[in-house]
PDB file of C-alpha atoms and ligand atoms in Angstrom:
ATOM      1  CA  MET A   1       0.858  12.415   6.226  1.00 64.00           C
ATOM      2  CA  VAL A   2       0.376   8.965   7.624  1.00 75.00           C
ATOM      3  CA  GLU A   3       2.728   8.207  10.494  1.00 94.00           C
ATOM      4  CA  LYS A   4       5.230   5.455   9.755  1.00 97.00           C
ATOM      5  CA  ILE A   5       6.876   3.043  12.159  1.00 97.00           C
ATOM      6  CA  ASN A   6      10.281   1.759  11.170  1.00 97.00           C
ATOM      7  CA  ILE A   7      10.576  -2.011  11.514  1.00 97.00           C
ATOM      8  CA  LEU A   8      13.895  -3.446  10.287  1.00 97.00           C
ATOM      9  CA  ASN A   9      14.234  -0.455   7.942  1.00 97.00           C
ATOM     10  CA  ILE A  10      10.772  -0.845   6.443  1.00 98.00           C
ATOM     11  CA  PRO A  11       8.400   2.077   7.130  1.00 98.00           C
ATOM     12  CA  ILE A  12       5.074   0.538   8.150  1.00 98.00           C
ATOM     13  CA  SER A  13       2.012   2.809   7.858  1.00 98.00           C
ATOM     14  CA  ASN A  14       0.311   3.331  11.202  1.00 98.00           C
ATOM     15  CA  ILE A  15      -3.273   3.715  10.053  1.00 97.00           C
ATOM     16  CA  ARG A  16      -6.638   2.163  10.860  1.00 96.00           C
ATOM     17  CA  LYS A  17      -8.283   0.209   8.061  1.00 97.00           C
ATOM     18  CA  GLU A  18     -11.276   2.558   7.886  1.00 96.00           C
ATOM     19  CA  LYS A  19      -9.007   5.552   7.465  1.00 97.00           C
ATOM     20  CA  PHE A  20      -6.946   3.758   4.875  1.00 97.00           C
ATOM     21  CA  LEU A  21     -10.079   2.951   2.848  1.00 97.00           C
ATOM     22  CA  HIS A  22     -10.915   6.622   3.015  1.00 96.00           C
ATOM     23  CA  LYS A  23      -7.496   7.378   1.492  1.00 96.00           C
ATOM     24  CA  ILE A  24      -8.371   5.077  -1.394  1.00 96.00           C
ATOM     25  CA  GLU A  25     -11.614   6.982  -1.954  1.00 95.00           C
ATOM     26  CA  GLU A  26      -9.681  10.254  -1.953  1.00 94.00           C
ATOM     27  CA  HIS A  27      -7.197   8.782  -4.394  1.00 95.00           C
ATOM     28  CA  PHE A  28      -9.906   8.235  -6.973  1.00 94.00           C
ATOM     29  CA  LYS A  29     -11.337  11.706  -6.412  1.00 92.00           C
ATOM     30  CA  ASP A  30      -8.182  13.689  -7.056  1.00 84.00           C
ATOM     31  CA  SER A  31      -5.662  11.181  -8.226  1.00 73.00           C
ATOM     32  CA  THR A  32      -2.180  12.453  -8.904  1.00 78.00           C
ATOM     33  CA  GLY A  33      -0.718   9.113  -9.834  1.00 92.00           C
ATOM     34  CA  ASN A  34      -1.049   5.478  -8.955  1.00 97.00           C
ATOM     35  CA  LEU A  35      -0.829   3.739  -5.593  1.00 97.00           C
ATOM     36  CA  PHE A  36       1.234   0.677  -4.709  1.00 98.00           C
ATOM     37  CA  ILE A  37       0.264  -1.146  -1.525  1.00 98.00           C
ATOM     38  CA  VAL A  38       2.256  -3.853   0.224  1.00 98.00           C
ATOM     39  CA  THR A  39       0.671  -5.927   2.969  1.00 98.00           C
ATOM     40  CA  ALA A  40       3.761  -6.897   4.917  1.00 98.00           C
ATOM     41  CA  ASN A  41       4.041  -9.959   7.138  1.00 95.00           C
ATOM     42  CA  PRO A  42       7.230 -10.997   8.970  1.00 95.00           C
ATOM     43  CA  GLU A  43       8.246 -13.150   6.006  1.00 94.00           C
ATOM     44  CA  ILE A  44       8.124 -10.170   3.640  1.00 96.00           C
ATOM     45  CA  ILE A  45      10.118  -7.974   6.024  1.00 97.00           C
ATOM     46  CA  MET A  46      12.747 -10.701   6.438  1.00 96.00           C
ATOM     47  CA  LEU A  47      12.986 -11.072   2.659  1.00 96.00           C
ATOM     48  CA  THR A  48      13.828  -7.365   2.366  1.00 97.00           C
ATOM     49  CA  LYS A  49      16.834  -8.016   4.607  1.00 96.00           C
ATOM     50  CA  GLU A  50      18.001 -10.832   2.345  1.00 95.00           C
ATOM     51  CA  SER A  51      17.656  -9.067  -0.986  1.00 97.00           C
ATOM     52  CA  LYS A  52      18.478  -5.447  -1.796  1.00 97.00           C
ATOM     53  CA  ASP A  53      16.384  -5.696  -4.980  1.00 98.00           C
ATOM     54  CA  TYR A  54      13.381  -6.820  -3.038  1.00 98.00           C
ATOM     55  CA  GLN A  55      13.960  -4.164  -0.391  1.00 98.00           C
ATOM     56  CA  ALA A  56      13.979  -1.514  -3.134  1.00 98.00           C
ATOM     57  CA  ALA A  57      10.688  -2.879  -4.497  1.00 98.00           C
ATOM     58  CA  VAL A  58       9.000  -2.697  -1.076  1.00 98.00           C
ATOM     59  CA  LEU A  59      10.406   0.777  -0.394  1.00 98.00           C
ATOM     60  CA  ASN A  60       8.864   1.836  -3.698  1.00 98.00           C
ATOM     61  CA  ALA A  61       5.374   1.294  -2.206  1.00 98.00           C
ATOM     62  CA  ASP A  62       3.153   4.171  -1.086  1.00 97.00           C
ATOM     63  CA  TYR A  63       1.787   2.178   1.838  1.00 98.00           C
ATOM     64  CA  VAL A  64       3.299  -0.804   3.614  1.00 98.00           C
ATOM     65  CA  LEU A  65       0.504  -2.131   5.823  1.00 98.00           C
ATOM     66  CA  PRO A  66       0.956  -4.501   8.778  1.00 98.00           C
ATOM     67  CA  ASP A  67      -0.413  -7.880   7.712  1.00 95.00           C
ATOM     68  CA  GLY A  68      -0.699 -10.074  10.744  1.00 87.00           C
ATOM     69  CA  ILE A  69       0.046 -10.241  14.421  1.00 91.00           C
ATOM     70  CA  GLY A  70       3.822 -10.725  14.011  1.00 94.00           C
ATOM     71  CA  VAL A  71       4.277  -7.155  12.767  1.00 97.00           C
ATOM     72  CA  ILE A  72       2.028  -5.798  15.527  1.00 97.00           C
ATOM     73  CA  ILE A  73       4.082  -7.615  18.185  1.00 96.00           C
ATOM     74  CA  ALA A  74       7.267  -6.205  16.621  1.00 97.00           C
ATOM     75  CA  SER A  75       5.869  -2.667  16.861  1.00 97.00           C
ATOM     76  CA  LYS A  76       5.044  -3.238  20.539  1.00 97.00           C
ATOM     77  CA  LEU A  77       8.537  -4.571  21.209  1.00 96.00           C
ATOM     78  CA  LEU A  78       9.848  -1.336  19.682  1.00 95.00           C
ATOM     79  CA  LYS A  79       7.514   0.672  21.950  1.00 95.00           C
ATOM     80  CA  GLN A  80       5.798   2.201  18.936  1.00 95.00           C
ATOM     81  CA  PRO A  81       2.584   0.171  18.818  1.00 96.00           C
ATOM     82  CA  LEU A  82       0.775   0.105  15.484  1.00 97.00           C
ATOM     83  CA  GLU A  83      -2.955   0.899  15.608  1.00 94.00           C
ATOM     84  CA  GLU A  84      -4.186  -2.372  14.091  1.00 94.00           C
ATOM     85  CA  LYS A  85      -3.300  -5.201  11.761  1.00 95.00           C
ATOM     86  CA  ILE A  86      -4.699  -5.086   8.236  1.00 96.00           C
ATOM     87  CA  PRO A  87      -4.640  -8.638   6.844  1.00 93.00           C
ATOM     88  CA  GLY A  88      -4.221  -8.757   3.060  1.00 95.00           C
ATOM     89  CA  TYR A  89      -7.197 -11.047   2.576  1.00 95.00           C
ATOM     90  CA  GLU A  90      -9.519  -8.728   4.500  1.00 95.00           C
ATOM     91  CA  LEU A  91      -8.185  -5.719   2.640  1.00 97.00           C
ATOM     92  CA  LEU A  92      -8.908  -7.473  -0.657  1.00 98.00           C
ATOM     93  CA  HIS A  93     -12.557  -7.888   0.392  1.00 98.00           C
ATOM     94  CA  ASP A  94     -12.867  -4.273   1.549  1.00 98.00           C
ATOM     95  CA  LEU A  95     -11.417  -3.018  -1.707  1.00 98.00           C
ATOM     96  CA  LEU A  96     -13.742  -5.264  -3.727  1.00 98.00           C
ATOM     97  CA  ALA A  97     -16.724  -3.880  -1.791  1.00 98.00           C
ATOM     98  CA  TYR A  98     -15.494  -0.350  -2.488  1.00 98.00           C
ATOM     99  CA  ALA A  99     -14.858  -1.123  -6.183  1.00 98.00           C
ATOM    100  CA  ARG A 100     -18.400  -2.446  -6.560  1.00 98.00           C
ATOM    101  CA  ALA A 101     -19.936   0.609  -4.875  1.00 98.00           C
ATOM    102  CA  ALA A 102     -17.743   3.110  -6.748  1.00 97.00           C
ATOM    103  CA  GLU A 103     -18.010   1.257 -10.095  1.00 98.00           C
ATOM    104  CA  LYS A 104     -14.266   0.730 -10.350  1.00 98.00           C
ATOM    105  CA  ARG A 105     -12.881  -1.985 -12.605  1.00 98.00           C
ATOM    106  CA  VAL A 106     -10.867  -4.793 -11.090  1.00 98.00           C
ATOM    107  CA  TYR A 107      -8.154  -7.084 -12.498  1.00 98.00           C
ATOM    108  CA  PHE A 108      -7.026 -10.370 -10.894  1.00 98.00           C
ATOM    109  CA  TYR A 109      -3.476 -11.411 -11.833  1.00 98.00           C
ATOM    110  CA  GLY A 110      -1.823 -14.471 -10.285  1.00 98.00           C
ATOM    111  CA  ALA A 111      -2.219 -18.019  -8.898  1.00 98.00           C
ATOM    112  CA  LYS A 112      -2.338 -21.277 -10.865  1.00 98.00           C
ATOM    113  CA  PRO A 113      -4.265 -21.481 -14.167  1.00 98.00           C
ATOM    114  CA  GLY A 114      -8.021 -21.369 -13.581  1.00 97.00           C
ATOM    115  CA  ILE A 115      -7.830 -20.021 -10.028  1.00 98.00           C
ATOM    116  CA  ALA A 116      -8.018 -16.276 -10.775  1.00 98.00           C
ATOM    117  CA  GLY A 117     -11.110 -16.888 -12.962  1.00 98.00           C
ATOM    118  CA  LYS A 118     -12.766 -18.925 -10.199  1.00 98.00           C
ATOM    119  CA  ALA A 119     -11.859 -16.261  -7.640  1.00 98.00           C
ATOM    120  CA  ALA A 120     -13.426 -13.617  -9.905  1.00 98.00           C
ATOM    121  CA  GLU A 121     -16.662 -15.650 -10.104  1.00 98.00           C
ATOM    122  CA  LYS A 122     -16.758 -15.893  -6.315  1.00 98.00           C
ATOM    123  CA  ALA A 123     -16.029 -12.172  -6.016  1.00 98.00           C
ATOM    124  CA  PHE A 124     -18.864 -11.403  -8.406  1.00 97.00           C
ATOM    125  CA  SER A 125     -21.309 -13.551  -6.461  1.00 97.00           C
ATOM    126  CA  GLN A 126     -20.304 -11.869  -3.186  1.00 98.00           C
ATOM    127  CA  TYR A 127     -20.294  -8.364  -4.692  1.00 98.00           C
ATOM    128  CA  PRO A 128     -22.971  -8.462  -7.401  1.00 97.00           C
ATOM    129  CA  GLY A 129     -22.356  -5.918 -10.137  1.00 97.00           C
ATOM    130  CA  LEU A 130     -18.601  -5.869  -9.527  1.00 98.00           C
ATOM    131  CA  GLN A 131     -16.904  -4.897 -12.770  1.00 98.00           C
ATOM    132  CA  MET A 132     -14.079  -7.281 -13.705  1.00 98.00           C
ATOM    133  CA  ALA A 133     -11.548  -5.883 -16.181  1.00 98.00           C
ATOM    134  CA  GLY A 134      -9.983  -9.330 -16.570  1.00 98.00           C
ATOM    135  CA  THR A 135      -8.144 -12.244 -14.991  1.00 98.00           C
ATOM    136  CA  MET A 136      -4.836 -13.957 -15.745  1.00 98.00           C
ATOM    137  CA  ASP A 137      -2.901 -16.735 -14.043  1.00 98.00           C
ATOM    138  CA  GLY A 138       0.523 -16.019 -12.593  1.00 98.00           C
ATOM    139  CA  TYR A 139       2.544 -18.512 -14.636  1.00 98.00           C
ATOM    140  CA  SER A 140       1.799 -18.319 -18.369  1.00 95.00           C
ATOM    141  CA  SER A 141       2.433 -14.599 -18.723  1.00 95.00           C
ATOM    142  CA  LYS A 142       4.988 -12.626 -16.753  1.00 96.00           C
ATOM    143  CA  GLY A 143       6.953  -9.384 -16.773  1.00 97.00           C
ATOM    144  CA  GLN A 144       6.399  -6.916 -19.569  1.00 98.00           C
ATOM    145  CA  GLU A 145       4.053  -9.171 -21.512  1.00 98.00           C
ATOM    146  CA  ALA A 146       1.705  -9.465 -18.538  1.00 98.00           C
ATOM    147  CA  ALA A 147       1.875  -5.699 -17.917  1.00 98.00           C
ATOM    148  CA  ASP A 148       0.926  -4.973 -21.554  1.00 98.00           C
ATOM    149  CA  LYS A 149      -2.016  -7.372 -21.443  1.00 98.00           C
ATOM    150  CA  ILE A 150      -3.335  -5.930 -18.191  1.00 98.00           C
ATOM    151  CA  ALA A 151      -2.787  -2.297 -19.230  1.00 98.00           C
ATOM    152  CA  ALA A 152      -4.863  -2.928 -22.374  1.00 98.00           C
ATOM    153  CA  THR A 153      -7.905  -3.556 -20.138  1.00 98.00           C
ATOM    154  CA  ASN A 154      -7.445  -0.257 -18.252  1.00 97.00           C
ATOM    155  CA  PRO A 155      -8.278  -1.466 -14.731  1.00 98.00           C
ATOM    156  CA  ASP A 156      -8.658   0.729 -11.618  1.00 98.00           C
ATOM    157  CA  PHE A 157      -7.518  -1.986  -9.216  1.00 98.00           C
ATOM    158  CA  ILE A 158      -4.878  -4.607  -9.968  1.00 98.00           C
ATOM    159  CA  PHE A 159      -4.599  -7.384  -7.425  1.00 98.00           C
ATOM    160  CA  VAL A 160      -1.381  -9.336  -7.902  1.00 98.00           C
ATOM    161  CA  ALA A 161      -1.393 -12.764  -6.231  1.00 98.00           C
ATOM    162  CA  MET A 162       2.024 -14.265  -6.957  1.00 98.00           C
ATOM    163  CA  GLY A 163       3.450 -14.253  -3.439  1.00 96.00           C
ATOM    164  CA  ALA A 164       6.577 -12.456  -2.259  1.00 96.00           C
ATOM    165  CA  PRO A 165       8.976 -11.483  -3.750  1.00 97.00           C
ATOM    166  CA  LEU A 166       7.444 -11.819  -7.233  1.00 98.00           C
ATOM    167  CA  GLN A 167       4.327  -9.690  -6.726  1.00 98.00           C
ATOM    168  CA  GLU A 168       6.071  -6.649  -5.226  1.00 98.00           C
ATOM    169  CA  GLN A 169       8.876  -6.835  -7.783  1.00 98.00           C
ATOM    170  CA  TRP A 170       6.403  -6.961 -10.646  1.00 98.00           C
ATOM    171  CA  ILE A 171       4.346  -4.039  -9.307  1.00 98.00           C
ATOM    172  CA  ALA A 172       7.417  -1.861  -8.614  1.00 98.00           C
ATOM    173  CA  THR A 173       8.762  -2.534 -12.112  1.00 98.00           C
ATOM    174  CA  TYR A 174       5.589  -2.002 -14.136  1.00 98.00           C
ATOM    175  CA  ARG A 175       3.456   0.394 -12.073  1.00 98.00           C
ATOM    176  CA  ALA A 176       4.206   3.294 -14.434  1.00 97.00           C
ATOM    177  CA  GLN A 177       2.063   1.568 -17.057  1.00 97.00           C
ATOM    178  CA  PHE A 178      -0.999   2.057 -14.844  1.00 97.00           C
ATOM    179  CA  PRO A 179      -1.034   5.807 -14.205  1.00 94.00           C
ATOM    180  CA  ASN A 180      -4.141   6.030 -11.976  1.00 94.00           C
ATOM    181  CA  ALA A 181      -4.564   2.500 -10.680  1.00 97.00           C
ATOM    182  CA  VAL A 182      -4.282   1.015  -7.202  1.00 98.00           C
ATOM    183  CA  LEU A 183      -1.925  -1.995  -7.250  1.00 98.00           C
ATOM    184  CA  VAL A 184      -1.879  -4.443  -4.341  1.00 98.00           C
ATOM    185  CA  GLY A 185       0.090  -7.638  -3.695  1.00 98.00           C
ATOM    186  CA  VAL A 186      -2.309 -10.153  -2.152  1.00 98.00           C
ATOM    187  CA  GLY A 187      -0.250 -13.381  -1.843  1.00 95.00           C
ATOM    188  CA  GLY A 188      -2.322 -16.547  -1.757  1.00 94.00           C
ATOM    189  CA  SER A 189      -5.659 -14.685  -1.625  1.00 96.00           C
ATOM    190  CA  PHE A 190      -7.068 -16.045  -4.913  1.00 98.00           C
ATOM    191  CA  ASP A 191      -6.471 -19.590  -3.657  1.00 96.00           C
ATOM    192  CA  VAL A 192      -8.637 -18.758  -0.649  1.00 95.00           C
ATOM    193  CA  LEU A 193     -11.282 -16.693  -2.489  1.00 97.00           C
ATOM    194  CA  SER A 194     -11.690 -19.385  -5.168  1.00 97.00           C
ATOM    195  CA  GLY A 195     -12.299 -21.970  -2.451  1.00 94.00           C
ATOM    196  CA  THR A 196      -9.114 -23.897  -3.328  1.00 92.00           C
ATOM    197  CA  LEU A 197      -7.562 -23.192   0.063  1.00 88.00           C
ATOM    198  CA  LYS A 198      -9.395 -22.670   3.335  1.00 84.00           C
ATOM    199  CA  ARG A 199      -8.667 -19.595   5.424  1.00 84.00           C
ATOM    200  CA  ALA A 200      -8.520 -20.094   9.183  1.00 88.00           C
ATOM    201  CA  PRO A 201     -11.999 -20.062  10.795  1.00 90.00           C
ATOM    202  CA  LYS A 202     -13.024 -16.945  12.745  1.00 90.00           C
ATOM    203  CA  PHE A 203     -12.004 -18.348  16.144  1.00 92.00           C
ATOM    204  CA  TRP A 204      -8.397 -18.652  14.997  1.00 91.00           C
ATOM    205  CA  THR A 205      -8.215 -15.250  13.283  1.00 88.00           C
ATOM    206  CA  ASN A 206     -10.016 -13.478  16.158  1.00 89.00           C
ATOM    207  CA  ASN A 207      -7.482 -14.869  18.599  1.00 88.00           C
ATOM    208  CA  ASN A 208      -4.472 -14.015  16.448  1.00 87.00           C
ATOM    209  CA  LEU A 209      -3.816 -17.687  15.832  1.00 89.00           C
ATOM    210  CA  GLU A 210      -4.017 -17.720  12.040  1.00 86.00           C
ATOM    211  CA  TRP A 211      -0.310 -18.623  11.874  1.00 86.00           C
ATOM    212  CA  LEU A 212      -0.926 -21.701  14.065  1.00 88.00           C
ATOM    213  CA  TYR A 213      -3.875 -22.798  11.929  1.00 89.00           C
ATOM    214  CA  ARG A 214      -1.721 -22.509   8.815  1.00 86.00           C
ATOM    215  CA  LEU A 215       1.088 -24.432  10.457  1.00 86.00           C
ATOM    216  CA  ILE A 216      -1.255 -27.290  11.337  1.00 88.00           C
ATOM    217  CA  THR A 217      -3.110 -27.427   8.011  1.00 88.00           C
ATOM    218  CA  GLN A 218      -0.115 -26.747   5.740  1.00 85.00           C
ATOM    219  CA  PRO A 219       2.864 -28.330   7.527  1.00 85.00           C
ATOM    220  CA  THR A 220       4.973 -27.826   4.377  1.00 84.00           C
ATOM    221  CA  ARG A 221       5.009 -24.141   5.298  1.00 79.00           C
ATOM    222  CA  ALA A 222       6.755 -24.866   8.605  1.00 78.00           C
ATOM    223  CA  LYS A 223      10.176 -23.917   7.255  1.00 80.00           C
ATOM    224  CA  ARG A 224       8.888 -20.600   5.940  1.00 78.00           C
ATOM    225  CA  MET A 225       7.129 -19.896   9.224  1.00 80.00           C
ATOM    226  CA  MET A 226      10.344 -20.326  11.179  1.00 84.00           C
ATOM    227  CA  LYS A 227      11.029 -16.849   9.871  1.00 87.00           C
ATOM    228  CA  ILE A 228       8.552 -15.412  12.380  1.00 88.00           C
ATOM    229  CA  PRO A 229      10.638 -16.079  15.541  1.00 91.00           C
ATOM    230  CA  VAL A 230      13.802 -15.122  13.637  1.00 93.00           C
ATOM    231  CA  PHE A 231      12.076 -11.865  12.684  1.00 95.00           C
ATOM    232  CA  LEU A 232      11.157 -11.110  16.302  1.00 95.00           C
ATOM    233  CA  VAL A 233      14.733 -11.789  17.417  1.00 95.00           C
ATOM    234  CA  GLU A 234      15.997  -9.346  14.767  1.00 96.00           C
ATOM    235  CA  VAL A 235      13.532  -6.739  16.052  1.00 96.00           C
ATOM    236  CA  LEU A 236      14.741  -7.284  19.629  1.00 95.00           C
ATOM    237  CA  LYS A 237      18.317  -6.808  18.432  1.00 95.00           C
ATOM    238  CA  THR A 238      17.480  -3.407  16.927  1.00 92.00           C
ATOM    239  CA  ARG A 239      15.740  -2.471  20.189  1.00 87.00           C
ATOM    240  CA  ALA A 240      18.832  -3.426  22.185  1.00 86.00           C
ATOM    241  CA  ARG A 241      21.034  -1.379  19.832  1.00 84.00           C
ATOM    242  CA  LYS A 242      18.883   1.695  20.355  1.00 75.00           C
ATOM    243  CA  LYS A 243      19.241   1.597  24.143  1.00 68.00           C
TER     244      LYS A 243
HETATM  245  N1  UDP B 301       2.266 -17.873  -7.797  1.00 88.48           N
HETATM  246  C1  UDP B 301       2.106 -17.350  -9.084  1.00 88.48           C
HETATM  247  N2  UDP B 301       3.171 -17.348  -9.919  1.00 88.48           N
HETATM  248  C2  UDP B 301       4.400 -17.808  -9.569  1.00 88.48           C
HETATM  249  C3  UDP B 301       4.567 -18.296  -8.247  1.00 88.48           C
HETATM  250  C4  UDP B 301       3.471 -18.307  -7.370  1.00 88.48           C
HETATM  251  O1  UDP B 301       1.026 -16.917  -9.442  1.00 88.48           O
HETATM  252  O2  UDP B 301       5.324 -17.773 -10.389  1.00 88.48           O
HETATM  253  C5  UDP B 301       1.107 -17.915  -6.893  1.00 88.48           C
HETATM  254  C6  UDP B 301       0.800 -19.252  -6.261  1.00 88.48           C
HETATM  255  O3  UDP B 301       0.050 -20.055  -7.164  1.00 88.48           O
HETATM  256  C7  UDP B 301       0.004 -18.837  -5.046  1.00 88.48           C
HETATM  257  C8  UDP B 301       0.596 -17.470  -4.698  1.00 88.48           C
HETATM  258  O4  UDP B 301       1.359 -17.079  -5.816  1.00 88.48           O
HETATM  259  O5  UDP B 301      -1.350 -18.659  -5.391  1.00 88.48           O
HETATM  260  C9  UDP B 301       1.556 -17.462  -3.524  1.00 88.48           C
HETATM  261  O6  UDP B 301       0.950 -17.896  -2.443  1.00 88.48           O
HETATM  262  P1  UDP B 301       1.673 -17.952  -1.042  1.00 88.48           P
HETATM  263  O7  UDP B 301       0.817 -18.790  -0.199  1.00 88.48           O
HETATM  264  O8  UDP B 301       3.119 -18.264  -1.206  1.00 88.48           O
HETATM  265  O9  UDP B 301       1.581 -16.407  -0.642  1.00 88.48           O
HETATM  266  P2  UDP B 301       1.484 -15.752   0.770  1.00 88.48           P
HETATM  267  O10 UDP B 301       0.033 -15.520   1.014  1.00 88.48           O
HETATM  268  O11 UDP B 301       2.133 -16.654   1.755  1.00 88.48           O
HETATM  269  O12 UDP B 301       2.255 -14.488   0.531  1.00 88.48           O
END
């Protein structure tokens, strides 16, 4: 059993990325069902507090991984430090590398028309031989219709890039249609992989400053990012209550 740290009622898996990737390997060896993975940042955790439906979707996941420094800081404030952050975009790359090596078929669902296809081309050039089951944008087909289309291609990995709350809600609702697959919500990852949006350069990510880079380059996100300090205050409140 992977240890879980409770942050605002969301059980975050305390696991190193290497070990987690090993779990994925094991899953495909003796699979007893599918896997739903959430990469949770402060915004996602705050959304679960605002919507019971969304909270239920996230609690439906098999692994909720800590995406970003905000969640790591929260775990330290609670005196239960998580081993390491596992950013969604990095996880996507690790899983693509694994899928290529293990000959698993990958589906990209989400982002604006044309982006998932472009992201798939980039993925193929970075991981030659990668088997794509298909791609679909996140606007023209939704809900059941999208699930039927994707299920018809029988993928092993389904990366859903529609942002929170849509991606987790869709996965929680339709996961039963993919009995052995690994389903992961990856937010804006196709925008980055396709080259449409730039991820923070190494200096910023290495120094845990990705949030600041995003704030500077995408000021329209400022309002959303205000959720980070609010999140930390909520965490401090639960710490105070425990004492
Ligand atoms: N998106 C989508 N369908 C929708 C709404 C959004 O496919 O109905 C896509 C959007 O084009 C973008 C991604 O979902 O590519 C959300 O990105 P965002 O930056 O909000 O996600 P984050 O990484 O912050 O979770």
